[in-house]
Structure formats: C-alpha cells, structure tokens
PDB file of N, CA and C in Angstrom:
ATOM      1  N   MET A1258       7.880  13.770 -12.619  1.00 50.00           N
ATOM      2  CA  MET A1258       7.463  12.406 -12.762  1.00 50.00           C
ATOM      3  C   MET A1258       5.966  12.329 -12.460  1.00 50.00           C
ATOM      4  N   ALA A1259       5.203  11.738 -13.365  1.00 56.00           N
ATOM      5  CA  ALA A1259       3.755  11.635 -13.206  1.00 56.00           C
ATOM      6  C   ALA A1259       3.391  10.332 -12.501  1.00 56.00           C
ATOM      7  N   LEU A1260       2.305  10.392 -11.756  1.00 65.00           N
ATOM      8  CA  LEU A1260       1.794   9.203 -11.088  1.00 65.00           C
ATOM      9  C   LEU A1260       1.319   8.224 -12.140  1.00 65.00           C
ATOM     10  N   SER A1261       1.581   6.951 -11.919  1.00 65.00           N
ATOM     11  CA  SER A1261       1.209   5.898 -12.851  1.00 65.00           C
ATOM     12  C   SER A1261      -0.256   6.010 -13.262  1.00 65.00           C
ATOM     13  N   GLN A1262      -0.547   5.626 -14.469  1.00 76.00           N
ATOM     14  CA  GLN A1262      -1.918   5.657 -14.964  1.00 76.00           C
ATOM     15  C   GLN A1262      -2.596   4.293 -14.843  1.00 76.00           C
ATOM     16  N   GLN A1263      -2.126   3.478 -13.909  1.00 81.00           N
ATOM     17  CA  GLN A1263      -2.763   2.195 -13.646  1.00 81.00           C
ATOM     18  C   GLN A1263      -4.182   2.436 -13.146  1.00 81.00           C
ATOM     19  N   PRO A1264      -5.063   1.435 -13.302  1.00 90.00           N
ATOM     20  CA  PRO A1264      -6.432   1.606 -12.786  1.00 90.00           C
ATOM     21  C   PRO A1264      -6.423   1.863 -11.282  1.00 90.00           C
ATOM     22  N   ARG A1265      -7.389   2.642 -10.835  1.00 92.00           N
ATOM     23  CA  ARG A1265      -7.553   2.921  -9.409  1.00 92.00           C
ATOM     24  C   ARG A1265      -8.817   2.224  -8.928  1.00 92.00           C
ATOM     25  N   TYR A1266      -8.728   1.682  -7.727  1.00 94.00           N
ATOM     26  CA  TYR A1266      -9.834   0.928  -7.163  1.00 94.00           C
ATOM     27  C   TYR A1266     -10.284   1.579  -5.860  1.00 94.00           C
ATOM     28  N   PRO A1267     -11.596   1.777  -5.688  1.00 94.00           N
ATOM     29  CA  PRO A1267     -12.071   2.341  -4.424  1.00 94.00           C
ATOM     30  C   PRO A1267     -12.035   1.266  -3.332  1.00 94.00           C
ATOM     31  N   VAL A1268     -11.498   1.619  -2.183  1.00 92.00           N
ATOM     32  CA  VAL A1268     -11.455   0.724  -1.028  1.00 92.00           C
ATOM     33  C   VAL A1268     -11.768   1.546   0.216  1.00 92.00           C
ATOM     34  N   SER A1269     -12.102   0.841   1.288  1.00 91.00           N
ATOM     35  CA  SER A1269     -12.245   1.538   2.561  1.00 91.00           C
ATOM     36  C   SER A1269     -11.535   0.735   3.630  1.00 91.00           C
ATOM     37  N   LEU A1270     -10.933   1.445   4.546  1.00 90.00           N
ATOM     38  CA  LEU A1270     -10.247   0.850   5.687  1.00 90.00           C
ATOM     39  C   LEU A1270     -10.829   1.475   6.943  1.00 90.00           C
ATOM     40  N   THR A1271     -10.918   0.671   8.002  1.00 89.00           N
ATOM     41  CA  THR A1271     -11.378   1.201   9.273  1.00 89.00           C
ATOM     42  C   THR A1271     -10.178   1.746  10.028  1.00 89.00           C
ATOM     43  N   ILE A1272     -10.206   3.043  10.258  1.00 89.00           N
ATOM     44  CA  ILE A1272      -9.119   3.741  10.945  1.00 89.00           C
ATOM     45  C   ILE A1272      -9.740   4.569  12.063  1.00 89.00           C
ATOM     46  N   ASP A1273      -9.248   4.347  13.272  1.00 90.00           N
ATOM     47  CA  ASP A1273      -9.793   5.029  14.456  1.00 90.00           C
ATOM     48  C   ASP A1273     -11.298   4.801  14.583  1.00 90.00           C
ATOM     49  N   GLY A1274     -11.733   3.583  14.244  1.00 91.00           N
ATOM     50  CA  GLY A1274     -13.137   3.224  14.392  1.00 91.00           C
ATOM     51  C   GLY A1274     -14.052   3.751  13.298  1.00 91.00           C
ATOM     52  N   LYS A1275     -13.492   4.437  12.277  1.00 91.00           N
ATOM     53  CA  LYS A1275     -14.304   4.983  11.195  1.00 91.00           C
ATOM     54  C   LYS A1275     -13.841   4.398   9.867  1.00 91.00           C
ATOM     55  N   LYS A1276     -14.811   4.115   8.986  1.00 92.00           N
ATOM     56  CA  LYS A1276     -14.451   3.669   7.641  1.00 92.00           C
ATOM     57  C   LYS A1276     -13.989   4.875   6.843  1.00 92.00           C
ATOM     58  N   MET A1277     -12.790   4.752   6.292  1.00 90.00           N
ATOM     59  CA  MET A1277     -12.239   5.843   5.482  1.00 90.00           C
ATOM     60  C   MET A1277     -12.088   5.363   4.035  1.00 90.00           C
ATOM     61  N   PRO A1278     -12.614   6.143   3.084  1.00 91.00           N
ATOM     62  CA  PRO A1278     -12.482   5.751   1.671  1.00 91.00           C
ATOM     63  C   PRO A1278     -11.129   6.185   1.100  1.00 91.00           C
ATOM     64  N   PHE A1279     -10.603   5.340   0.240  1.00 92.00           N
ATOM     65  CA  PHE A1279      -9.361   5.643  -0.472  1.00 92.00           C
ATOM     66  C   PHE A1279      -9.494   5.142  -1.902  1.00 92.00           C
ATOM     67  N   ASN A1280      -8.674   5.665  -2.776  1.00 93.00           N
ATOM     68  CA  ASN A1280      -8.459   5.076  -4.091  1.00 93.00           C
ATOM     69  C   ASN A1280      -7.082   4.438  -4.030  1.00 93.00           C
ATOM     70  N   ILE A1281      -7.008   3.208  -4.481  1.00 95.00           N
ATOM     71  CA  ILE A1281      -5.742   2.482  -4.421  1.00 95.00           C
ATOM     72  C   ILE A1281      -5.363   2.054  -5.831  1.00 95.00           C
ATOM     73  N   GLN A1282      -4.079   2.111  -6.112  1.00 94.00           N
ATOM     74  CA  GLN A1282      -3.595   1.602  -7.394  1.00 94.00           C
ATOM     75  C   GLN A1282      -2.343   0.784  -7.146  1.00 94.00           C
ATOM     76  N   PHE A1283      -2.061  -0.091  -8.086  1.00 93.00           N
ATOM     77  CA  PHE A1283      -0.932  -1.004  -7.966  1.00 93.00           C
ATOM     78  C   PHE A1283       0.025  -0.769  -9.115  1.00 93.00           C
ATOM     79  N   ASP A1284       1.288  -1.023  -8.842  1.00 90.00           N
ATOM     80  CA  ASP A1284       2.321  -0.910  -9.863  1.00 90.00           C
ATOM     81  C   ASP A1284       3.438  -1.867  -9.462  1.00 90.00           C
ATOM     82  N   VAL A1285       4.447  -1.956 -10.256  1.00 89.00           N
ATOM     83  CA  VAL A1285       5.563  -2.847  -9.974  1.00 89.00           C
ATOM     84  C   VAL A1285       6.758  -2.037  -9.511  1.00 89.00           C
ATOM     85  N   ASN A1286       7.356  -2.472  -8.413  1.00 82.00           N
ATOM     86  CA  ASN A1286       8.603  -1.865  -7.951  1.00 82.00           C
ATOM     87  C   ASN A1286       9.720  -2.781  -8.434  1.00 82.00           C
ATOM     88  N   ASP A1287      10.500  -2.298  -9.380  1.00 77.00           N
ATOM     89  CA  ASP A1287      11.561  -3.139  -9.942  1.00 77.00           C
ATOM     90  C   ASP A1287      12.941  -2.801  -9.384  1.00 77.00           C
ATOM     91  N   ASN A1288      12.979  -2.012  -8.311  1.00 79.00           N
ATOM     92  CA  ASN A1288      14.232  -1.734  -7.625  1.00 79.00           C
ATOM     93  C   ASN A1288      14.757  -3.068  -7.083  1.00 79.00           C
ATOM     94  N   THR A1289      15.992  -3.420  -7.405  1.00 80.00           N
ATOM     95  CA  THR A1289      16.511  -4.738  -7.040  1.00 80.00           C
ATOM     96  C   THR A1289      16.575  -4.981  -5.538  1.00 80.00           C
ATOM     97  N   THR A1290      16.602  -3.922  -4.751  1.00 81.00           N
ATOM     98  CA  THR A1290      16.629  -4.122  -3.295  1.00 81.00           C
ATOM     99  C   THR A1290      15.235  -4.126  -2.684  1.00 81.00           C
ATOM    100  N   LYS A1291      14.223  -3.743  -3.465  1.00 80.00           N
ATOM    101  CA  LYS A1291      12.845  -3.686  -2.959  1.00 80.00           C
ATOM    102  C   LYS A1291      11.864  -4.241  -3.977  1.00 80.00           C
ATOM    103  N   MET A1292      12.192  -5.351  -4.626  1.00 88.00           N
ATOM    104  CA  MET A1292      11.320  -5.903  -5.654  1.00 88.00           C
ATOM    105  C   MET A1292       9.983  -6.308  -5.053  1.00 88.00           C
ATOM    106  N   GLY A1293       8.914  -5.945  -5.744  1.00 92.00           N
ATOM    107  CA  GLY A1293       7.593  -6.303  -5.275  1.00 92.00           C
ATOM    108  C   GLY A1293       6.521  -5.497  -5.974  1.00 92.00           C
ATOM    109  N   VAL A1294       5.359  -5.492  -5.362  1.00 93.00           N
ATOM    110  CA  VAL A1294       4.219  -4.771  -5.895  1.00 93.00           C
ATOM    111  C   VAL A1294       4.032  -3.494  -5.080  1.00 93.00           C
ATOM    112  N   LYS A1295       3.936  -2.375  -5.777  1.00 92.00           N
ATOM    113  CA  LYS A1295       3.664  -1.107  -5.107  1.00 92.00           C
ATOM    114  C   LYS A1295       2.164  -0.985  -4.916  1.00 92.00           C
ATOM    115  N   MET A1296       1.774  -0.639  -3.703  1.00 94.00           N
ATOM    116  CA  MET A1296       0.376  -0.393  -3.390  1.00 94.00           C
ATOM    117  C   MET A1296       0.309   1.073  -2.975  1.00 94.00           C
ATOM    118  N   GLN A1297      -0.396   1.869  -3.772  1.00 94.00           N
ATOM    119  CA  GLN A1297      -0.395   3.312  -3.559  1.00 94.00           C
ATOM    120  C   GLN A1297      -1.797   3.802  -3.208  1.00 94.00           C
ATOM    121  N   PHE A1298      -1.902   4.418  -2.025  1.00 95.00           N
ATOM    122  CA  PHE A1298      -3.152   5.017  -1.592  1.00 95.00           C
ATOM    123  C   PHE A1298      -3.141   6.471  -2.049  1.00 95.00           C
ATOM    124  N   VAL A1299      -3.988   6.778  -3.031  1.00 92.00           N
ATOM    125  CA  VAL A1299      -4.038   8.117  -3.600  1.00 92.00           C
ATOM    126  C   VAL A1299      -5.026   8.940  -2.766  1.00 92.00           C
ATOM    127  N   LEU A1300      -4.531  10.005  -2.169  1.00 90.00           N
ATOM    128  CA  LEU A1300      -5.334  10.835  -1.284  1.00 90.00           C
ATOM    129  C   LEU A1300      -6.035  11.941  -2.057  1.00 90.00           C
ATOM    130  N   THR A1301      -7.289  12.198  -1.721  1.00 85.00           N
ATOM    131  CA  THR A1301      -8.001  13.304  -2.375  1.00 85.00           C
ATOM    132  C   THR A1301      -7.568  14.635  -1.777  1.00 85.00           C
ATOM    133  N   ASP A1302      -7.281  14.618  -0.475  1.00 83.00           N
ATOM    134  CA  ASP A1302      -6.798  15.820   0.200  1.00 83.00           C
ATOM    135  C   ASP A1302      -5.378  15.577   0.674  1.00 83.00           C
ATOM    136  N   GLU A1303      -4.460  16.365   0.155  1.00 84.00           N
ATOM    137  CA  GLU A1303      -3.048  16.223   0.517  1.00 84.00           C
ATOM    138  C   GLU A1303      -2.797  16.844   1.890  1.00 84.00           C
ATOM    139  N   PRO A1304      -2.285  16.057   2.846  1.00 86.00           N
ATOM    140  CA  PRO A1304      -1.992  16.640   4.165  1.00 86.00           C
ATOM    141  C   PRO A1304      -0.937  17.737   4.043  1.00 86.00           C
ATOM    142  N   GLN A1305      -1.183  18.862   4.701  1.00 88.00           N
ATOM    143  CA  GLN A1305      -0.246  19.978   4.651  1.00 88.00           C
ATOM    144  C   GLN A1305       0.968  19.738   5.543  1.00 88.00           C
ATOM    145  N   ASP A1306       0.736  19.078   6.658  1.00 91.00           N
ATOM    146  CA  ASP A1306       1.816  18.794   7.608  1.00 91.00           C
ATOM    147  C   ASP A1306       2.332  17.378   7.369  1.00 91.00           C
ATOM    148  N   PRO A1307       3.620  17.209   7.085  1.00 89.00           N
ATOM    149  CA  PRO A1307       4.167  15.875   6.835  1.00 89.00           C
ATOM    150  C   PRO A1307       3.942  14.910   8.005  1.00 89.00           C
ATOM    151  N   ARG A1308       3.825  15.444   9.213  1.00 93.00           N
ATOM    152  CA  ARG A1308       3.573  14.577  10.376  1.00 93.00           C
ATOM    153  C   ARG A1308       2.178  13.973  10.313  1.00 93.00           C
ATOM    154  N   ASP A1309       1.220  14.717   9.771  1.00 92.00           N
ATOM    155  CA  ASP A1309      -0.135  14.187   9.607  1.00 92.00           C
ATOM    156  C   ASP A1309      -0.142  13.051   8.587  1.00 92.00           C
ATOM    157  N   LYS A1310       0.624  13.242   7.523  1.00 92.00           N
ATOM    158  CA  LYS A1310       0.713  12.194   6.498  1.00 92.00           C
ATOM    159  C   LYS A1310       1.377  10.951   7.078  1.00 92.00           C
ATOM    160  N   GLN A1311       2.422  11.123   7.859  1.00 93.00           N
ATOM    161  CA  GLN A1311       3.110   9.986   8.473  1.00 93.00           C
ATOM    162  C   GLN A1311       2.184   9.255   9.457  1.00 93.00           C
ATOM    163  N   GLU A1312       1.409  10.011  10.223  1.00 94.00           N
ATOM    164  CA  GLU A1312       0.472   9.400  11.167  1.00 94.00           C
ATOM    165  C   GLU A1312      -0.594   8.591  10.425  1.00 94.00           C
ATOM    166  N   LEU A1313      -1.106   9.137   9.320  1.00 94.00           N
ATOM    167  CA  LEU A1313      -2.082   8.406   8.517  1.00 94.00           C
ATOM    168  C   LEU A1313      -1.444   7.161   7.914  1.00 94.00           C
ATOM    169  N   ALA A1314      -0.209   7.276   7.448  1.00 95.00           N
ATOM    170  CA  ALA A1314       0.504   6.115   6.893  1.00 95.00           C
ATOM    171  C   ALA A1314       0.644   5.014   7.939  1.00 95.00           C
ATOM    172  N   ASN A1315       0.952   5.392   9.166  1.00 95.00           N
ATOM    173  CA  ASN A1315       1.069   4.401  10.244  1.00 95.00           C
ATOM    174  C   ASN A1315      -0.267   3.703  10.482  1.00 95.00           C
ATOM    175  N   LYS A1316      -1.346   4.455  10.473  1.00 95.00           N
ATOM    176  CA  LYS A1316      -2.673   3.881  10.702  1.00 95.00           C
ATOM    177  C   LYS A1316      -3.092   2.975   9.544  1.00 95.00           C
ATOM    178  N   ILE A1317      -2.775   3.377   8.324  1.00 95.00           N
ATOM    179  CA  ILE A1317      -3.064   2.522   7.169  1.00 95.00           C
ATOM    180  C   ILE A1317      -2.262   1.236   7.281  1.00 95.00           C
ATOM    181  N   SER A1318      -0.997   1.339   7.668  1.00 94.00           N
ATOM    182  CA  SER A1318      -0.136   0.172   7.811  1.00 94.00           C
ATOM    183  C   SER A1318      -0.722  -0.831   8.806  1.00 94.00           C
ATOM    184  N   VAL A1319      -1.202  -0.344   9.943  1.00 93.00           N
ATOM    185  CA  VAL A1319      -1.812  -1.221  10.947  1.00 93.00           C
ATOM    186  C   VAL A1319      -3.057  -1.905  10.364  1.00 93.00           C
ATOM    187  N   ALA A1320      -3.895  -1.131   9.665  1.00 92.00           N
ATOM    188  CA  ALA A1320      -5.105  -1.695   9.063  1.00 92.00           C
ATOM    189  C   ALA A1320      -4.757  -2.749   8.011  1.00 92.00           C
ATOM    190  N   LEU A1321      -3.710  -2.487   7.226  1.00 93.00           N
ATOM    191  CA  LEU A1321      -3.291  -3.462   6.205  1.00 93.00           C
ATOM    192  C   LEU A1321      -2.782  -4.747   6.846  1.00 93.00           C
ATOM    193  N   GLN A1322      -2.010  -4.615   7.908  1.00 91.00           N
ATOM    194  CA  GLN A1322      -1.485  -5.813   8.578  1.00 91.00           C
ATOM    195  C   GLN A1322      -2.633  -6.660   9.118  1.00 91.00           C
ATOM    196  N   LYS A1323      -3.673  -6.015   9.630  1.00 88.00           N
ATOM    197  CA  LYS A1323      -4.832  -6.747  10.131  1.00 88.00           C
ATOM    198  C   LYS A1323      -5.541  -7.479   9.001  1.00 88.00           C
ATOM    199  N   ARG A1324      -5.662  -6.823   7.865  1.00 87.00           N
ATOM    200  CA  ARG A1324      -6.390  -7.424   6.735  1.00 87.00           C
ATOM    201  C   ARG A1324      -5.570  -8.463   5.982  1.00 87.00           C
ATOM    202  N   LEU A1325      -4.282  -8.205   5.807  1.00 90.00           N
ATOM    203  CA  LEU A1325      -3.462  -9.074   4.957  1.00 90.00           C
ATOM    204  C   LEU A1325      -2.629 -10.079   5.730  1.00 90.00           C
ATOM    205  N   GLY A1326      -2.471  -9.876   7.024  1.00 86.00           N
ATOM    206  CA  GLY A1326      -1.620 -10.748   7.827  1.00 86.00           C
ATOM    207  C   GLY A1326      -2.058 -12.192   7.824  1.00 86.00           C
ATOM    208  N   ASP A1327      -3.370 -12.444   7.858  1.00 82.00           N
ATOM    209  CA  ASP A1327      -3.867 -13.824   7.863  1.00 82.00           C
ATOM    210  C   ASP A1327      -3.494 -14.565   6.582  1.00 82.00           C
ATOM    211  N   ALA A1328      -3.327 -13.829   5.504  1.00 82.00           N
ATOM    212  CA  ALA A1328      -2.925 -14.443   4.233  1.00 82.00           C
ATOM    213  C   ALA A1328      -1.410 -14.580   4.136  1.00 82.00           C
ATOM    214  N   GLY A1329      -0.701 -14.138   5.172  1.00 84.00           N
ATOM    215  CA  GLY A1329       0.759 -14.232   5.156  1.00 84.00           C
ATOM    216  C   GLY A1329       1.427 -13.162   4.319  1.00 84.00           C
ATOM    217  N   ILE A1330       0.696 -12.104   4.011  1.00 91.00           N
ATOM    218  CA  ILE A1330       1.247 -11.031   3.188  1.00 91.00           C
ATOM    219  C   ILE A1330       1.794  -9.940   4.098  1.00 91.00           C
ATOM    220  N   THR A1331       3.042  -9.587   3.886  1.00 91.00           N
ATOM    221  CA  THR A1331       3.647  -8.499   4.636  1.00 91.00           C
ATOM    222  C   THR A1331       3.632  -7.231   3.780  1.00 91.00           C
ATOM    223  N   VAL A1332       3.623  -6.109   4.448  1.00 93.00           N
ATOM    224  CA  VAL A1332       3.573  -4.817   3.770  1.00 93.00           C
ATOM    225  C   VAL A1332       4.635  -3.918   4.383  1.00 93.00           C
ATOM    226  N   ALA A1333       5.391  -3.250   3.526  1.00 92.00           N
ATOM    227  CA  ALA A1333       6.432  -2.331   3.998  1.00 92.00           C
ATOM    228  C   ALA A1333       6.108  -0.919   3.518  1.00 92.00           C
ATOM    229  N   TYR A1334       6.209   0.047   4.419  1.00 93.00           N
ATOM    230  CA  TYR A1334       5.968   1.444   4.075  1.00 93.00           C
ATOM    231  C   TYR A1334       7.041   1.927   3.107  1.00 93.00           C
ATOM    232  N   ASP A1335       6.622   2.627   2.079  1.00 90.00           N
ATOM    233  CA  ASP A1335       7.554   3.176   1.091  1.00 90.00           C
ATOM    234  C   ASP A1335       7.892   4.612   1.479  1.00 90.00           C
ATOM    235  N   ASP A1336       9.007   4.772   2.165  1.00 83.00           N
ATOM    236  CA  ASP A1336       9.398   6.101   2.635  1.00 83.00           C
ATOM    237  C   ASP A1336      10.040   6.948   1.547  1.00 83.00           C
ATOM    238  N   ARG A1337      10.179   6.408   0.352  1.00 82.00           N
ATOM    239  CA  ARG A1337      10.781   7.172  -0.752  1.00 82.00           C
ATOM    240  C   ARG A1337       9.756   7.525  -1.826  1.00 82.00           C
ATOM    241  N   ASN A1338       8.513   7.510  -1.458  1.00 81.00           N
ATOM    242  CA  ASN A1338       7.463   7.855  -2.392  1.00 81.00           C
ATOM    243  C   ASN A1338       7.611   9.323  -2.815  1.00 81.00           C
ATOM    244  N   ALA A1339       7.564   9.564  -4.099  1.00 81.00           N
ATOM    245  CA  ALA A1339       7.821  10.913  -4.622  1.00 81.00           C
ATOM    246  C   ALA A1339       6.580  11.804  -4.686  1.00 81.00           C
ATOM    247  N   TYR A1340       5.410  11.260  -4.405  1.00 85.00           N
ATOM    248  CA  TYR A1340       4.169  12.009  -4.583  1.00 85.00           C
ATOM    249  C   TYR A1340       3.601  12.465  -3.249  1.00 85.00           C
ATOM    250  N   LYS A1341       3.253  13.729  -3.163  1.00 86.00           N
ATOM    251  CA  LYS A1341       2.730  14.279  -1.903  1.00 86.00           C
ATOM    252  C   LYS A1341       1.317  13.814  -1.619  1.00 86.00           C
ATOM    253  N   ASN A1342       0.569  13.402  -2.646  1.00 89.00           N
ATOM    254  CA  ASN A1342      -0.812  12.968  -2.456  1.00 89.00           C
ATOM    255  C   ASN A1342      -0.941  11.437  -2.409  1.00 89.00           C
ATOM    256  N   VAL A1343       0.174  10.747  -2.190  1.00 93.00           N
ATOM    257  CA  VAL A1343       0.170   9.282  -2.177  1.00 93.00           C
ATOM    258  C   VAL A1343       0.873   8.770  -0.926  1.00 93.00           C
ATOM    259  N   ILE A1344       0.258   7.771  -0.312  1.00 95.00           N
ATOM    260  CA  ILE A1344       0.922   7.020   0.755  1.00 95.00           C
ATOM    261  C   ILE A1344       1.172   5.645   0.165  1.00 95.00           C
ATOM    262  N   GLY A1345       2.443   5.296   0.054  1.00 94.00           N
ATOM    263  CA  GLY A1345       2.810   4.081  -0.653  1.00 94.00           C
ATOM    264  C   GLY A1345       3.348   2.986   0.252  1.00 94.00           C
ATOM    265  N   PHE A1346       3.096   1.760  -0.169  1.00 95.00           N
ATOM    266  CA  PHE A1346       3.602   0.571   0.502  1.00 95.00           C
ATOM    267  C   PHE A1346       4.111  -0.382  -0.565  1.00 95.00           C
ATOM    268  N   THR A1347       4.971  -1.288  -0.158  1.00 93.00           N
ATOM    269  CA  THR A1347       5.447  -2.330  -1.060  1.00 93.00           C
ATOM    270  C   THR A1347       5.111  -3.686  -0.458  1.00 93.00           C
ATOM    271  N   ILE A1348       4.554  -4.549  -1.288  1.00 94.00           N
ATOM    272  CA  ILE A1348       4.376  -5.944  -0.911  1.00 94.00           C
ATOM    273  C   ILE A1348       5.572  -6.666  -1.525  1.00 94.00           C
ATOM    274  N   PRO A1349       6.501  -7.144  -0.684  1.00 92.00           N
ATOM    275  CA  PRO A1349       7.712  -7.758  -1.223  1.00 92.00           C
ATOM    276  C   PRO A1349       7.400  -8.975  -2.101  1.00 92.00           C
ATOM    277  N   LEU A1350       8.204  -9.158  -3.127  1.00 91.00           N
ATOM    278  CA  LEU A1350       8.034 -10.287  -4.031  1.00 91.00           C
ATOM    279  C   LEU A1350       8.058 -11.613  -3.269  1.00 91.00           C
ATOM    280  N   THR A1351       8.892 -11.709  -2.241  1.00 90.00           N
ATOM    281  CA  THR A1351       8.943 -12.951  -1.460  1.00 90.00           C
ATOM    282  C   THR A1351       7.615 -13.230  -0.765  1.00 90.00           C
ATOM    283  N   SER A1352       6.928 -12.202  -0.319  1.00 91.00           N
ATOM    284  CA  SER A1352       5.625 -12.372   0.321  1.00 91.00           C
ATOM    285  C   SER A1352       4.601 -12.910  -0.678  1.00 91.00           C
ATOM    286  N   ILE A1353       4.631 -12.397  -1.887  1.00 90.00           N
ATOM    287  CA  ILE A1353       3.705 -12.846  -2.930  1.00 90.00           C
ATOM    288  C   ILE A1353       4.020 -14.276  -3.349  1.00 90.00           C
ATOM    289  N   SER A1354       5.296 -14.565  -3.528  1.00 90.00           N
ATOM    290  CA  SER A1354       5.661 -15.928  -3.942  1.00 90.00           C
ATOM    291  C   SER A1354       5.348 -16.943  -2.841  1.00 90.00           C
ATOM    292  N   ASP A1355       5.545 -16.573  -1.576  1.00 88.00           N
ATOM    293  CA  ASP A1355       5.185 -17.472  -0.467  1.00 88.00           C
ATOM    294  C   ASP A1355       3.693 -17.763  -0.467  1.00 88.00           C
ATOM    295  N   MET A1356       2.867 -16.747  -0.705  1.00 86.00           N
ATOM    296  CA  MET A1356       1.424 -16.928  -0.739  1.00 86.00           C
ATOM    297  C   MET A1356       1.021 -17.878  -1.873  1.00 86.00           C
ATOM    298  N   ILE A1357       1.624 -17.705  -3.030  1.00 87.00           N
ATOM    299  CA  ILE A1357       1.311 -18.569  -4.174  1.00 87.00           C
ATOM    300  C   ILE A1357       1.756 -19.997  -3.897  1.00 87.00           C
ATOM    301  N   MET A1358       2.943 -20.168  -3.312  1.00 88.00           N
ATOM    302  CA  MET A1358       3.428 -21.523  -3.022  1.00 88.00           C
ATOM    303  C   MET A1358       2.551 -22.217  -1.980  1.00 88.00           C
ATOM    304  N   LYS A1359       2.034 -21.484  -1.014  1.00 85.00           N
ATOM    305  CA  LYS A1359       1.107 -22.078  -0.032  1.00 85.00           C
ATOM    306  C   LYS A1359      -0.140 -22.584  -0.734  1.00 85.00           C
ATOM    307  N   ALA A1360      -0.612 -21.851  -1.741  1.00 83.00           N
ATOM    308  CA  ALA A1360      -1.784 -22.279  -2.486  1.00 83.00           C
ATOM    309  C   ALA A1360      -1.497 -23.560  -3.260  1.00 83.00           C
ATOM    310  N   PHE A1361      -0.294 -23.681  -3.833  1.00 87.00           N
ATOM    311  CA  PHE A1361       0.069 -24.901  -4.557  1.00 87.00           C
ATOM    312  C   PHE A1361       0.188 -26.082  -3.589  1.00 87.00           C
ATOM    313  N   LYS A1362       0.821 -25.856  -2.468  1.00 86.00           N
ATOM    314  CA  LYS A1362       1.022 -26.935  -1.489  1.00 86.00           C
ATOM    315  C   LYS A1362      -0.268 -27.352  -0.824  1.00 86.00           C
ATOM    316  N   GLY A1363      -1.236 -26.420  -0.762  1.00 74.00           N
ATOM    317  CA  GLY A1363      -2.510 -26.709  -0.112  1.00 74.00           C
ATOM    318  C   GLY A1363      -3.442 -27.535  -0.969  1.00 74.00           C
ATOM    319  N   GLY A1364      -3.049 -27.815  -2.186  1.00 58.00           N
ATOM    320  CA  GLY A1364      -3.902 -28.633  -3.055  1.00 58.00           C
ATOM    321  C   GLY A1364      -4.835 -27.760  -3.861  1.00 58.00           C
ATOM    322  N   GLY A1365      -6.118 -28.020  -3.723  1.00 55.00           N
ATOM    323  CA  GLY A1365      -7.105 -27.250  -4.453  1.00 55.00           C
ATOM    324  C   GLY A1365      -7.213 -27.623  -5.910  1.00 55.00           C
ATOM    325  N   GLU A1366      -6.871 -28.866  -6.234  1.00 55.00           N
ATOM    326  CA  GLU A1366      -6.956 -29.291  -7.636  1.00 55.00           C
ATOM    327  C   GLU A1366      -8.341 -29.756  -8.002  1.00 55.00           C
TER     328      GLU A1366
END
C-alpha cells in the first residue's frame, strides 16, 4: 500500500523546547468507527526503534493539543498506521463538525 499522494505541507512544532520541521499531509479516514480527517506527519528519518517513534508521537500529540485545543479540535493517535515513516493522527468528524457549528452560532455574517 502506497502513501497517499495528497499535497504535503511544511510545518514546525516546538518539541522539547526546539522547533522541529515536519511535512504533513491530510487524507480522509472513512472507517465507520473512526470517521474523520487523517493528519499524517511524514518523517524524513524513520526511527529504528519503535519506542523512539512512540515517544515522538506522544510529543507531537501534546504539541497538537496545545495548538488545536483552543479551537476545540481533538486529535487521536492512529495506532494502526501502516507506514513506518509516518506518525498519524485522526481528527474525528465530530470535532470538525462541532468547530463548524460554533462558527455558525457565533455569527460572523
């Protein structure tokens, strides 16, 4: 299975006090139990030890919660990601729809 050919966007997150660059791409998770948007951090260097990858995933998750939490967006780690060079998360469809509904209720016309 090949990694999606969706556009990749350069981003940086502050992890352990340092800005770390990543390429991020988005896709749709249509699994009925995990419907939402897939957010995939494509790594240039694949961690050799799975524990290192898990530790980085935890740190990315904390950074995402700090950045997206104020907008009411939740992020769930995708533990079934098939790619060794990707750390994946899912933004649940309910989180996205809640954010959009807040924008409608907030006015802005």
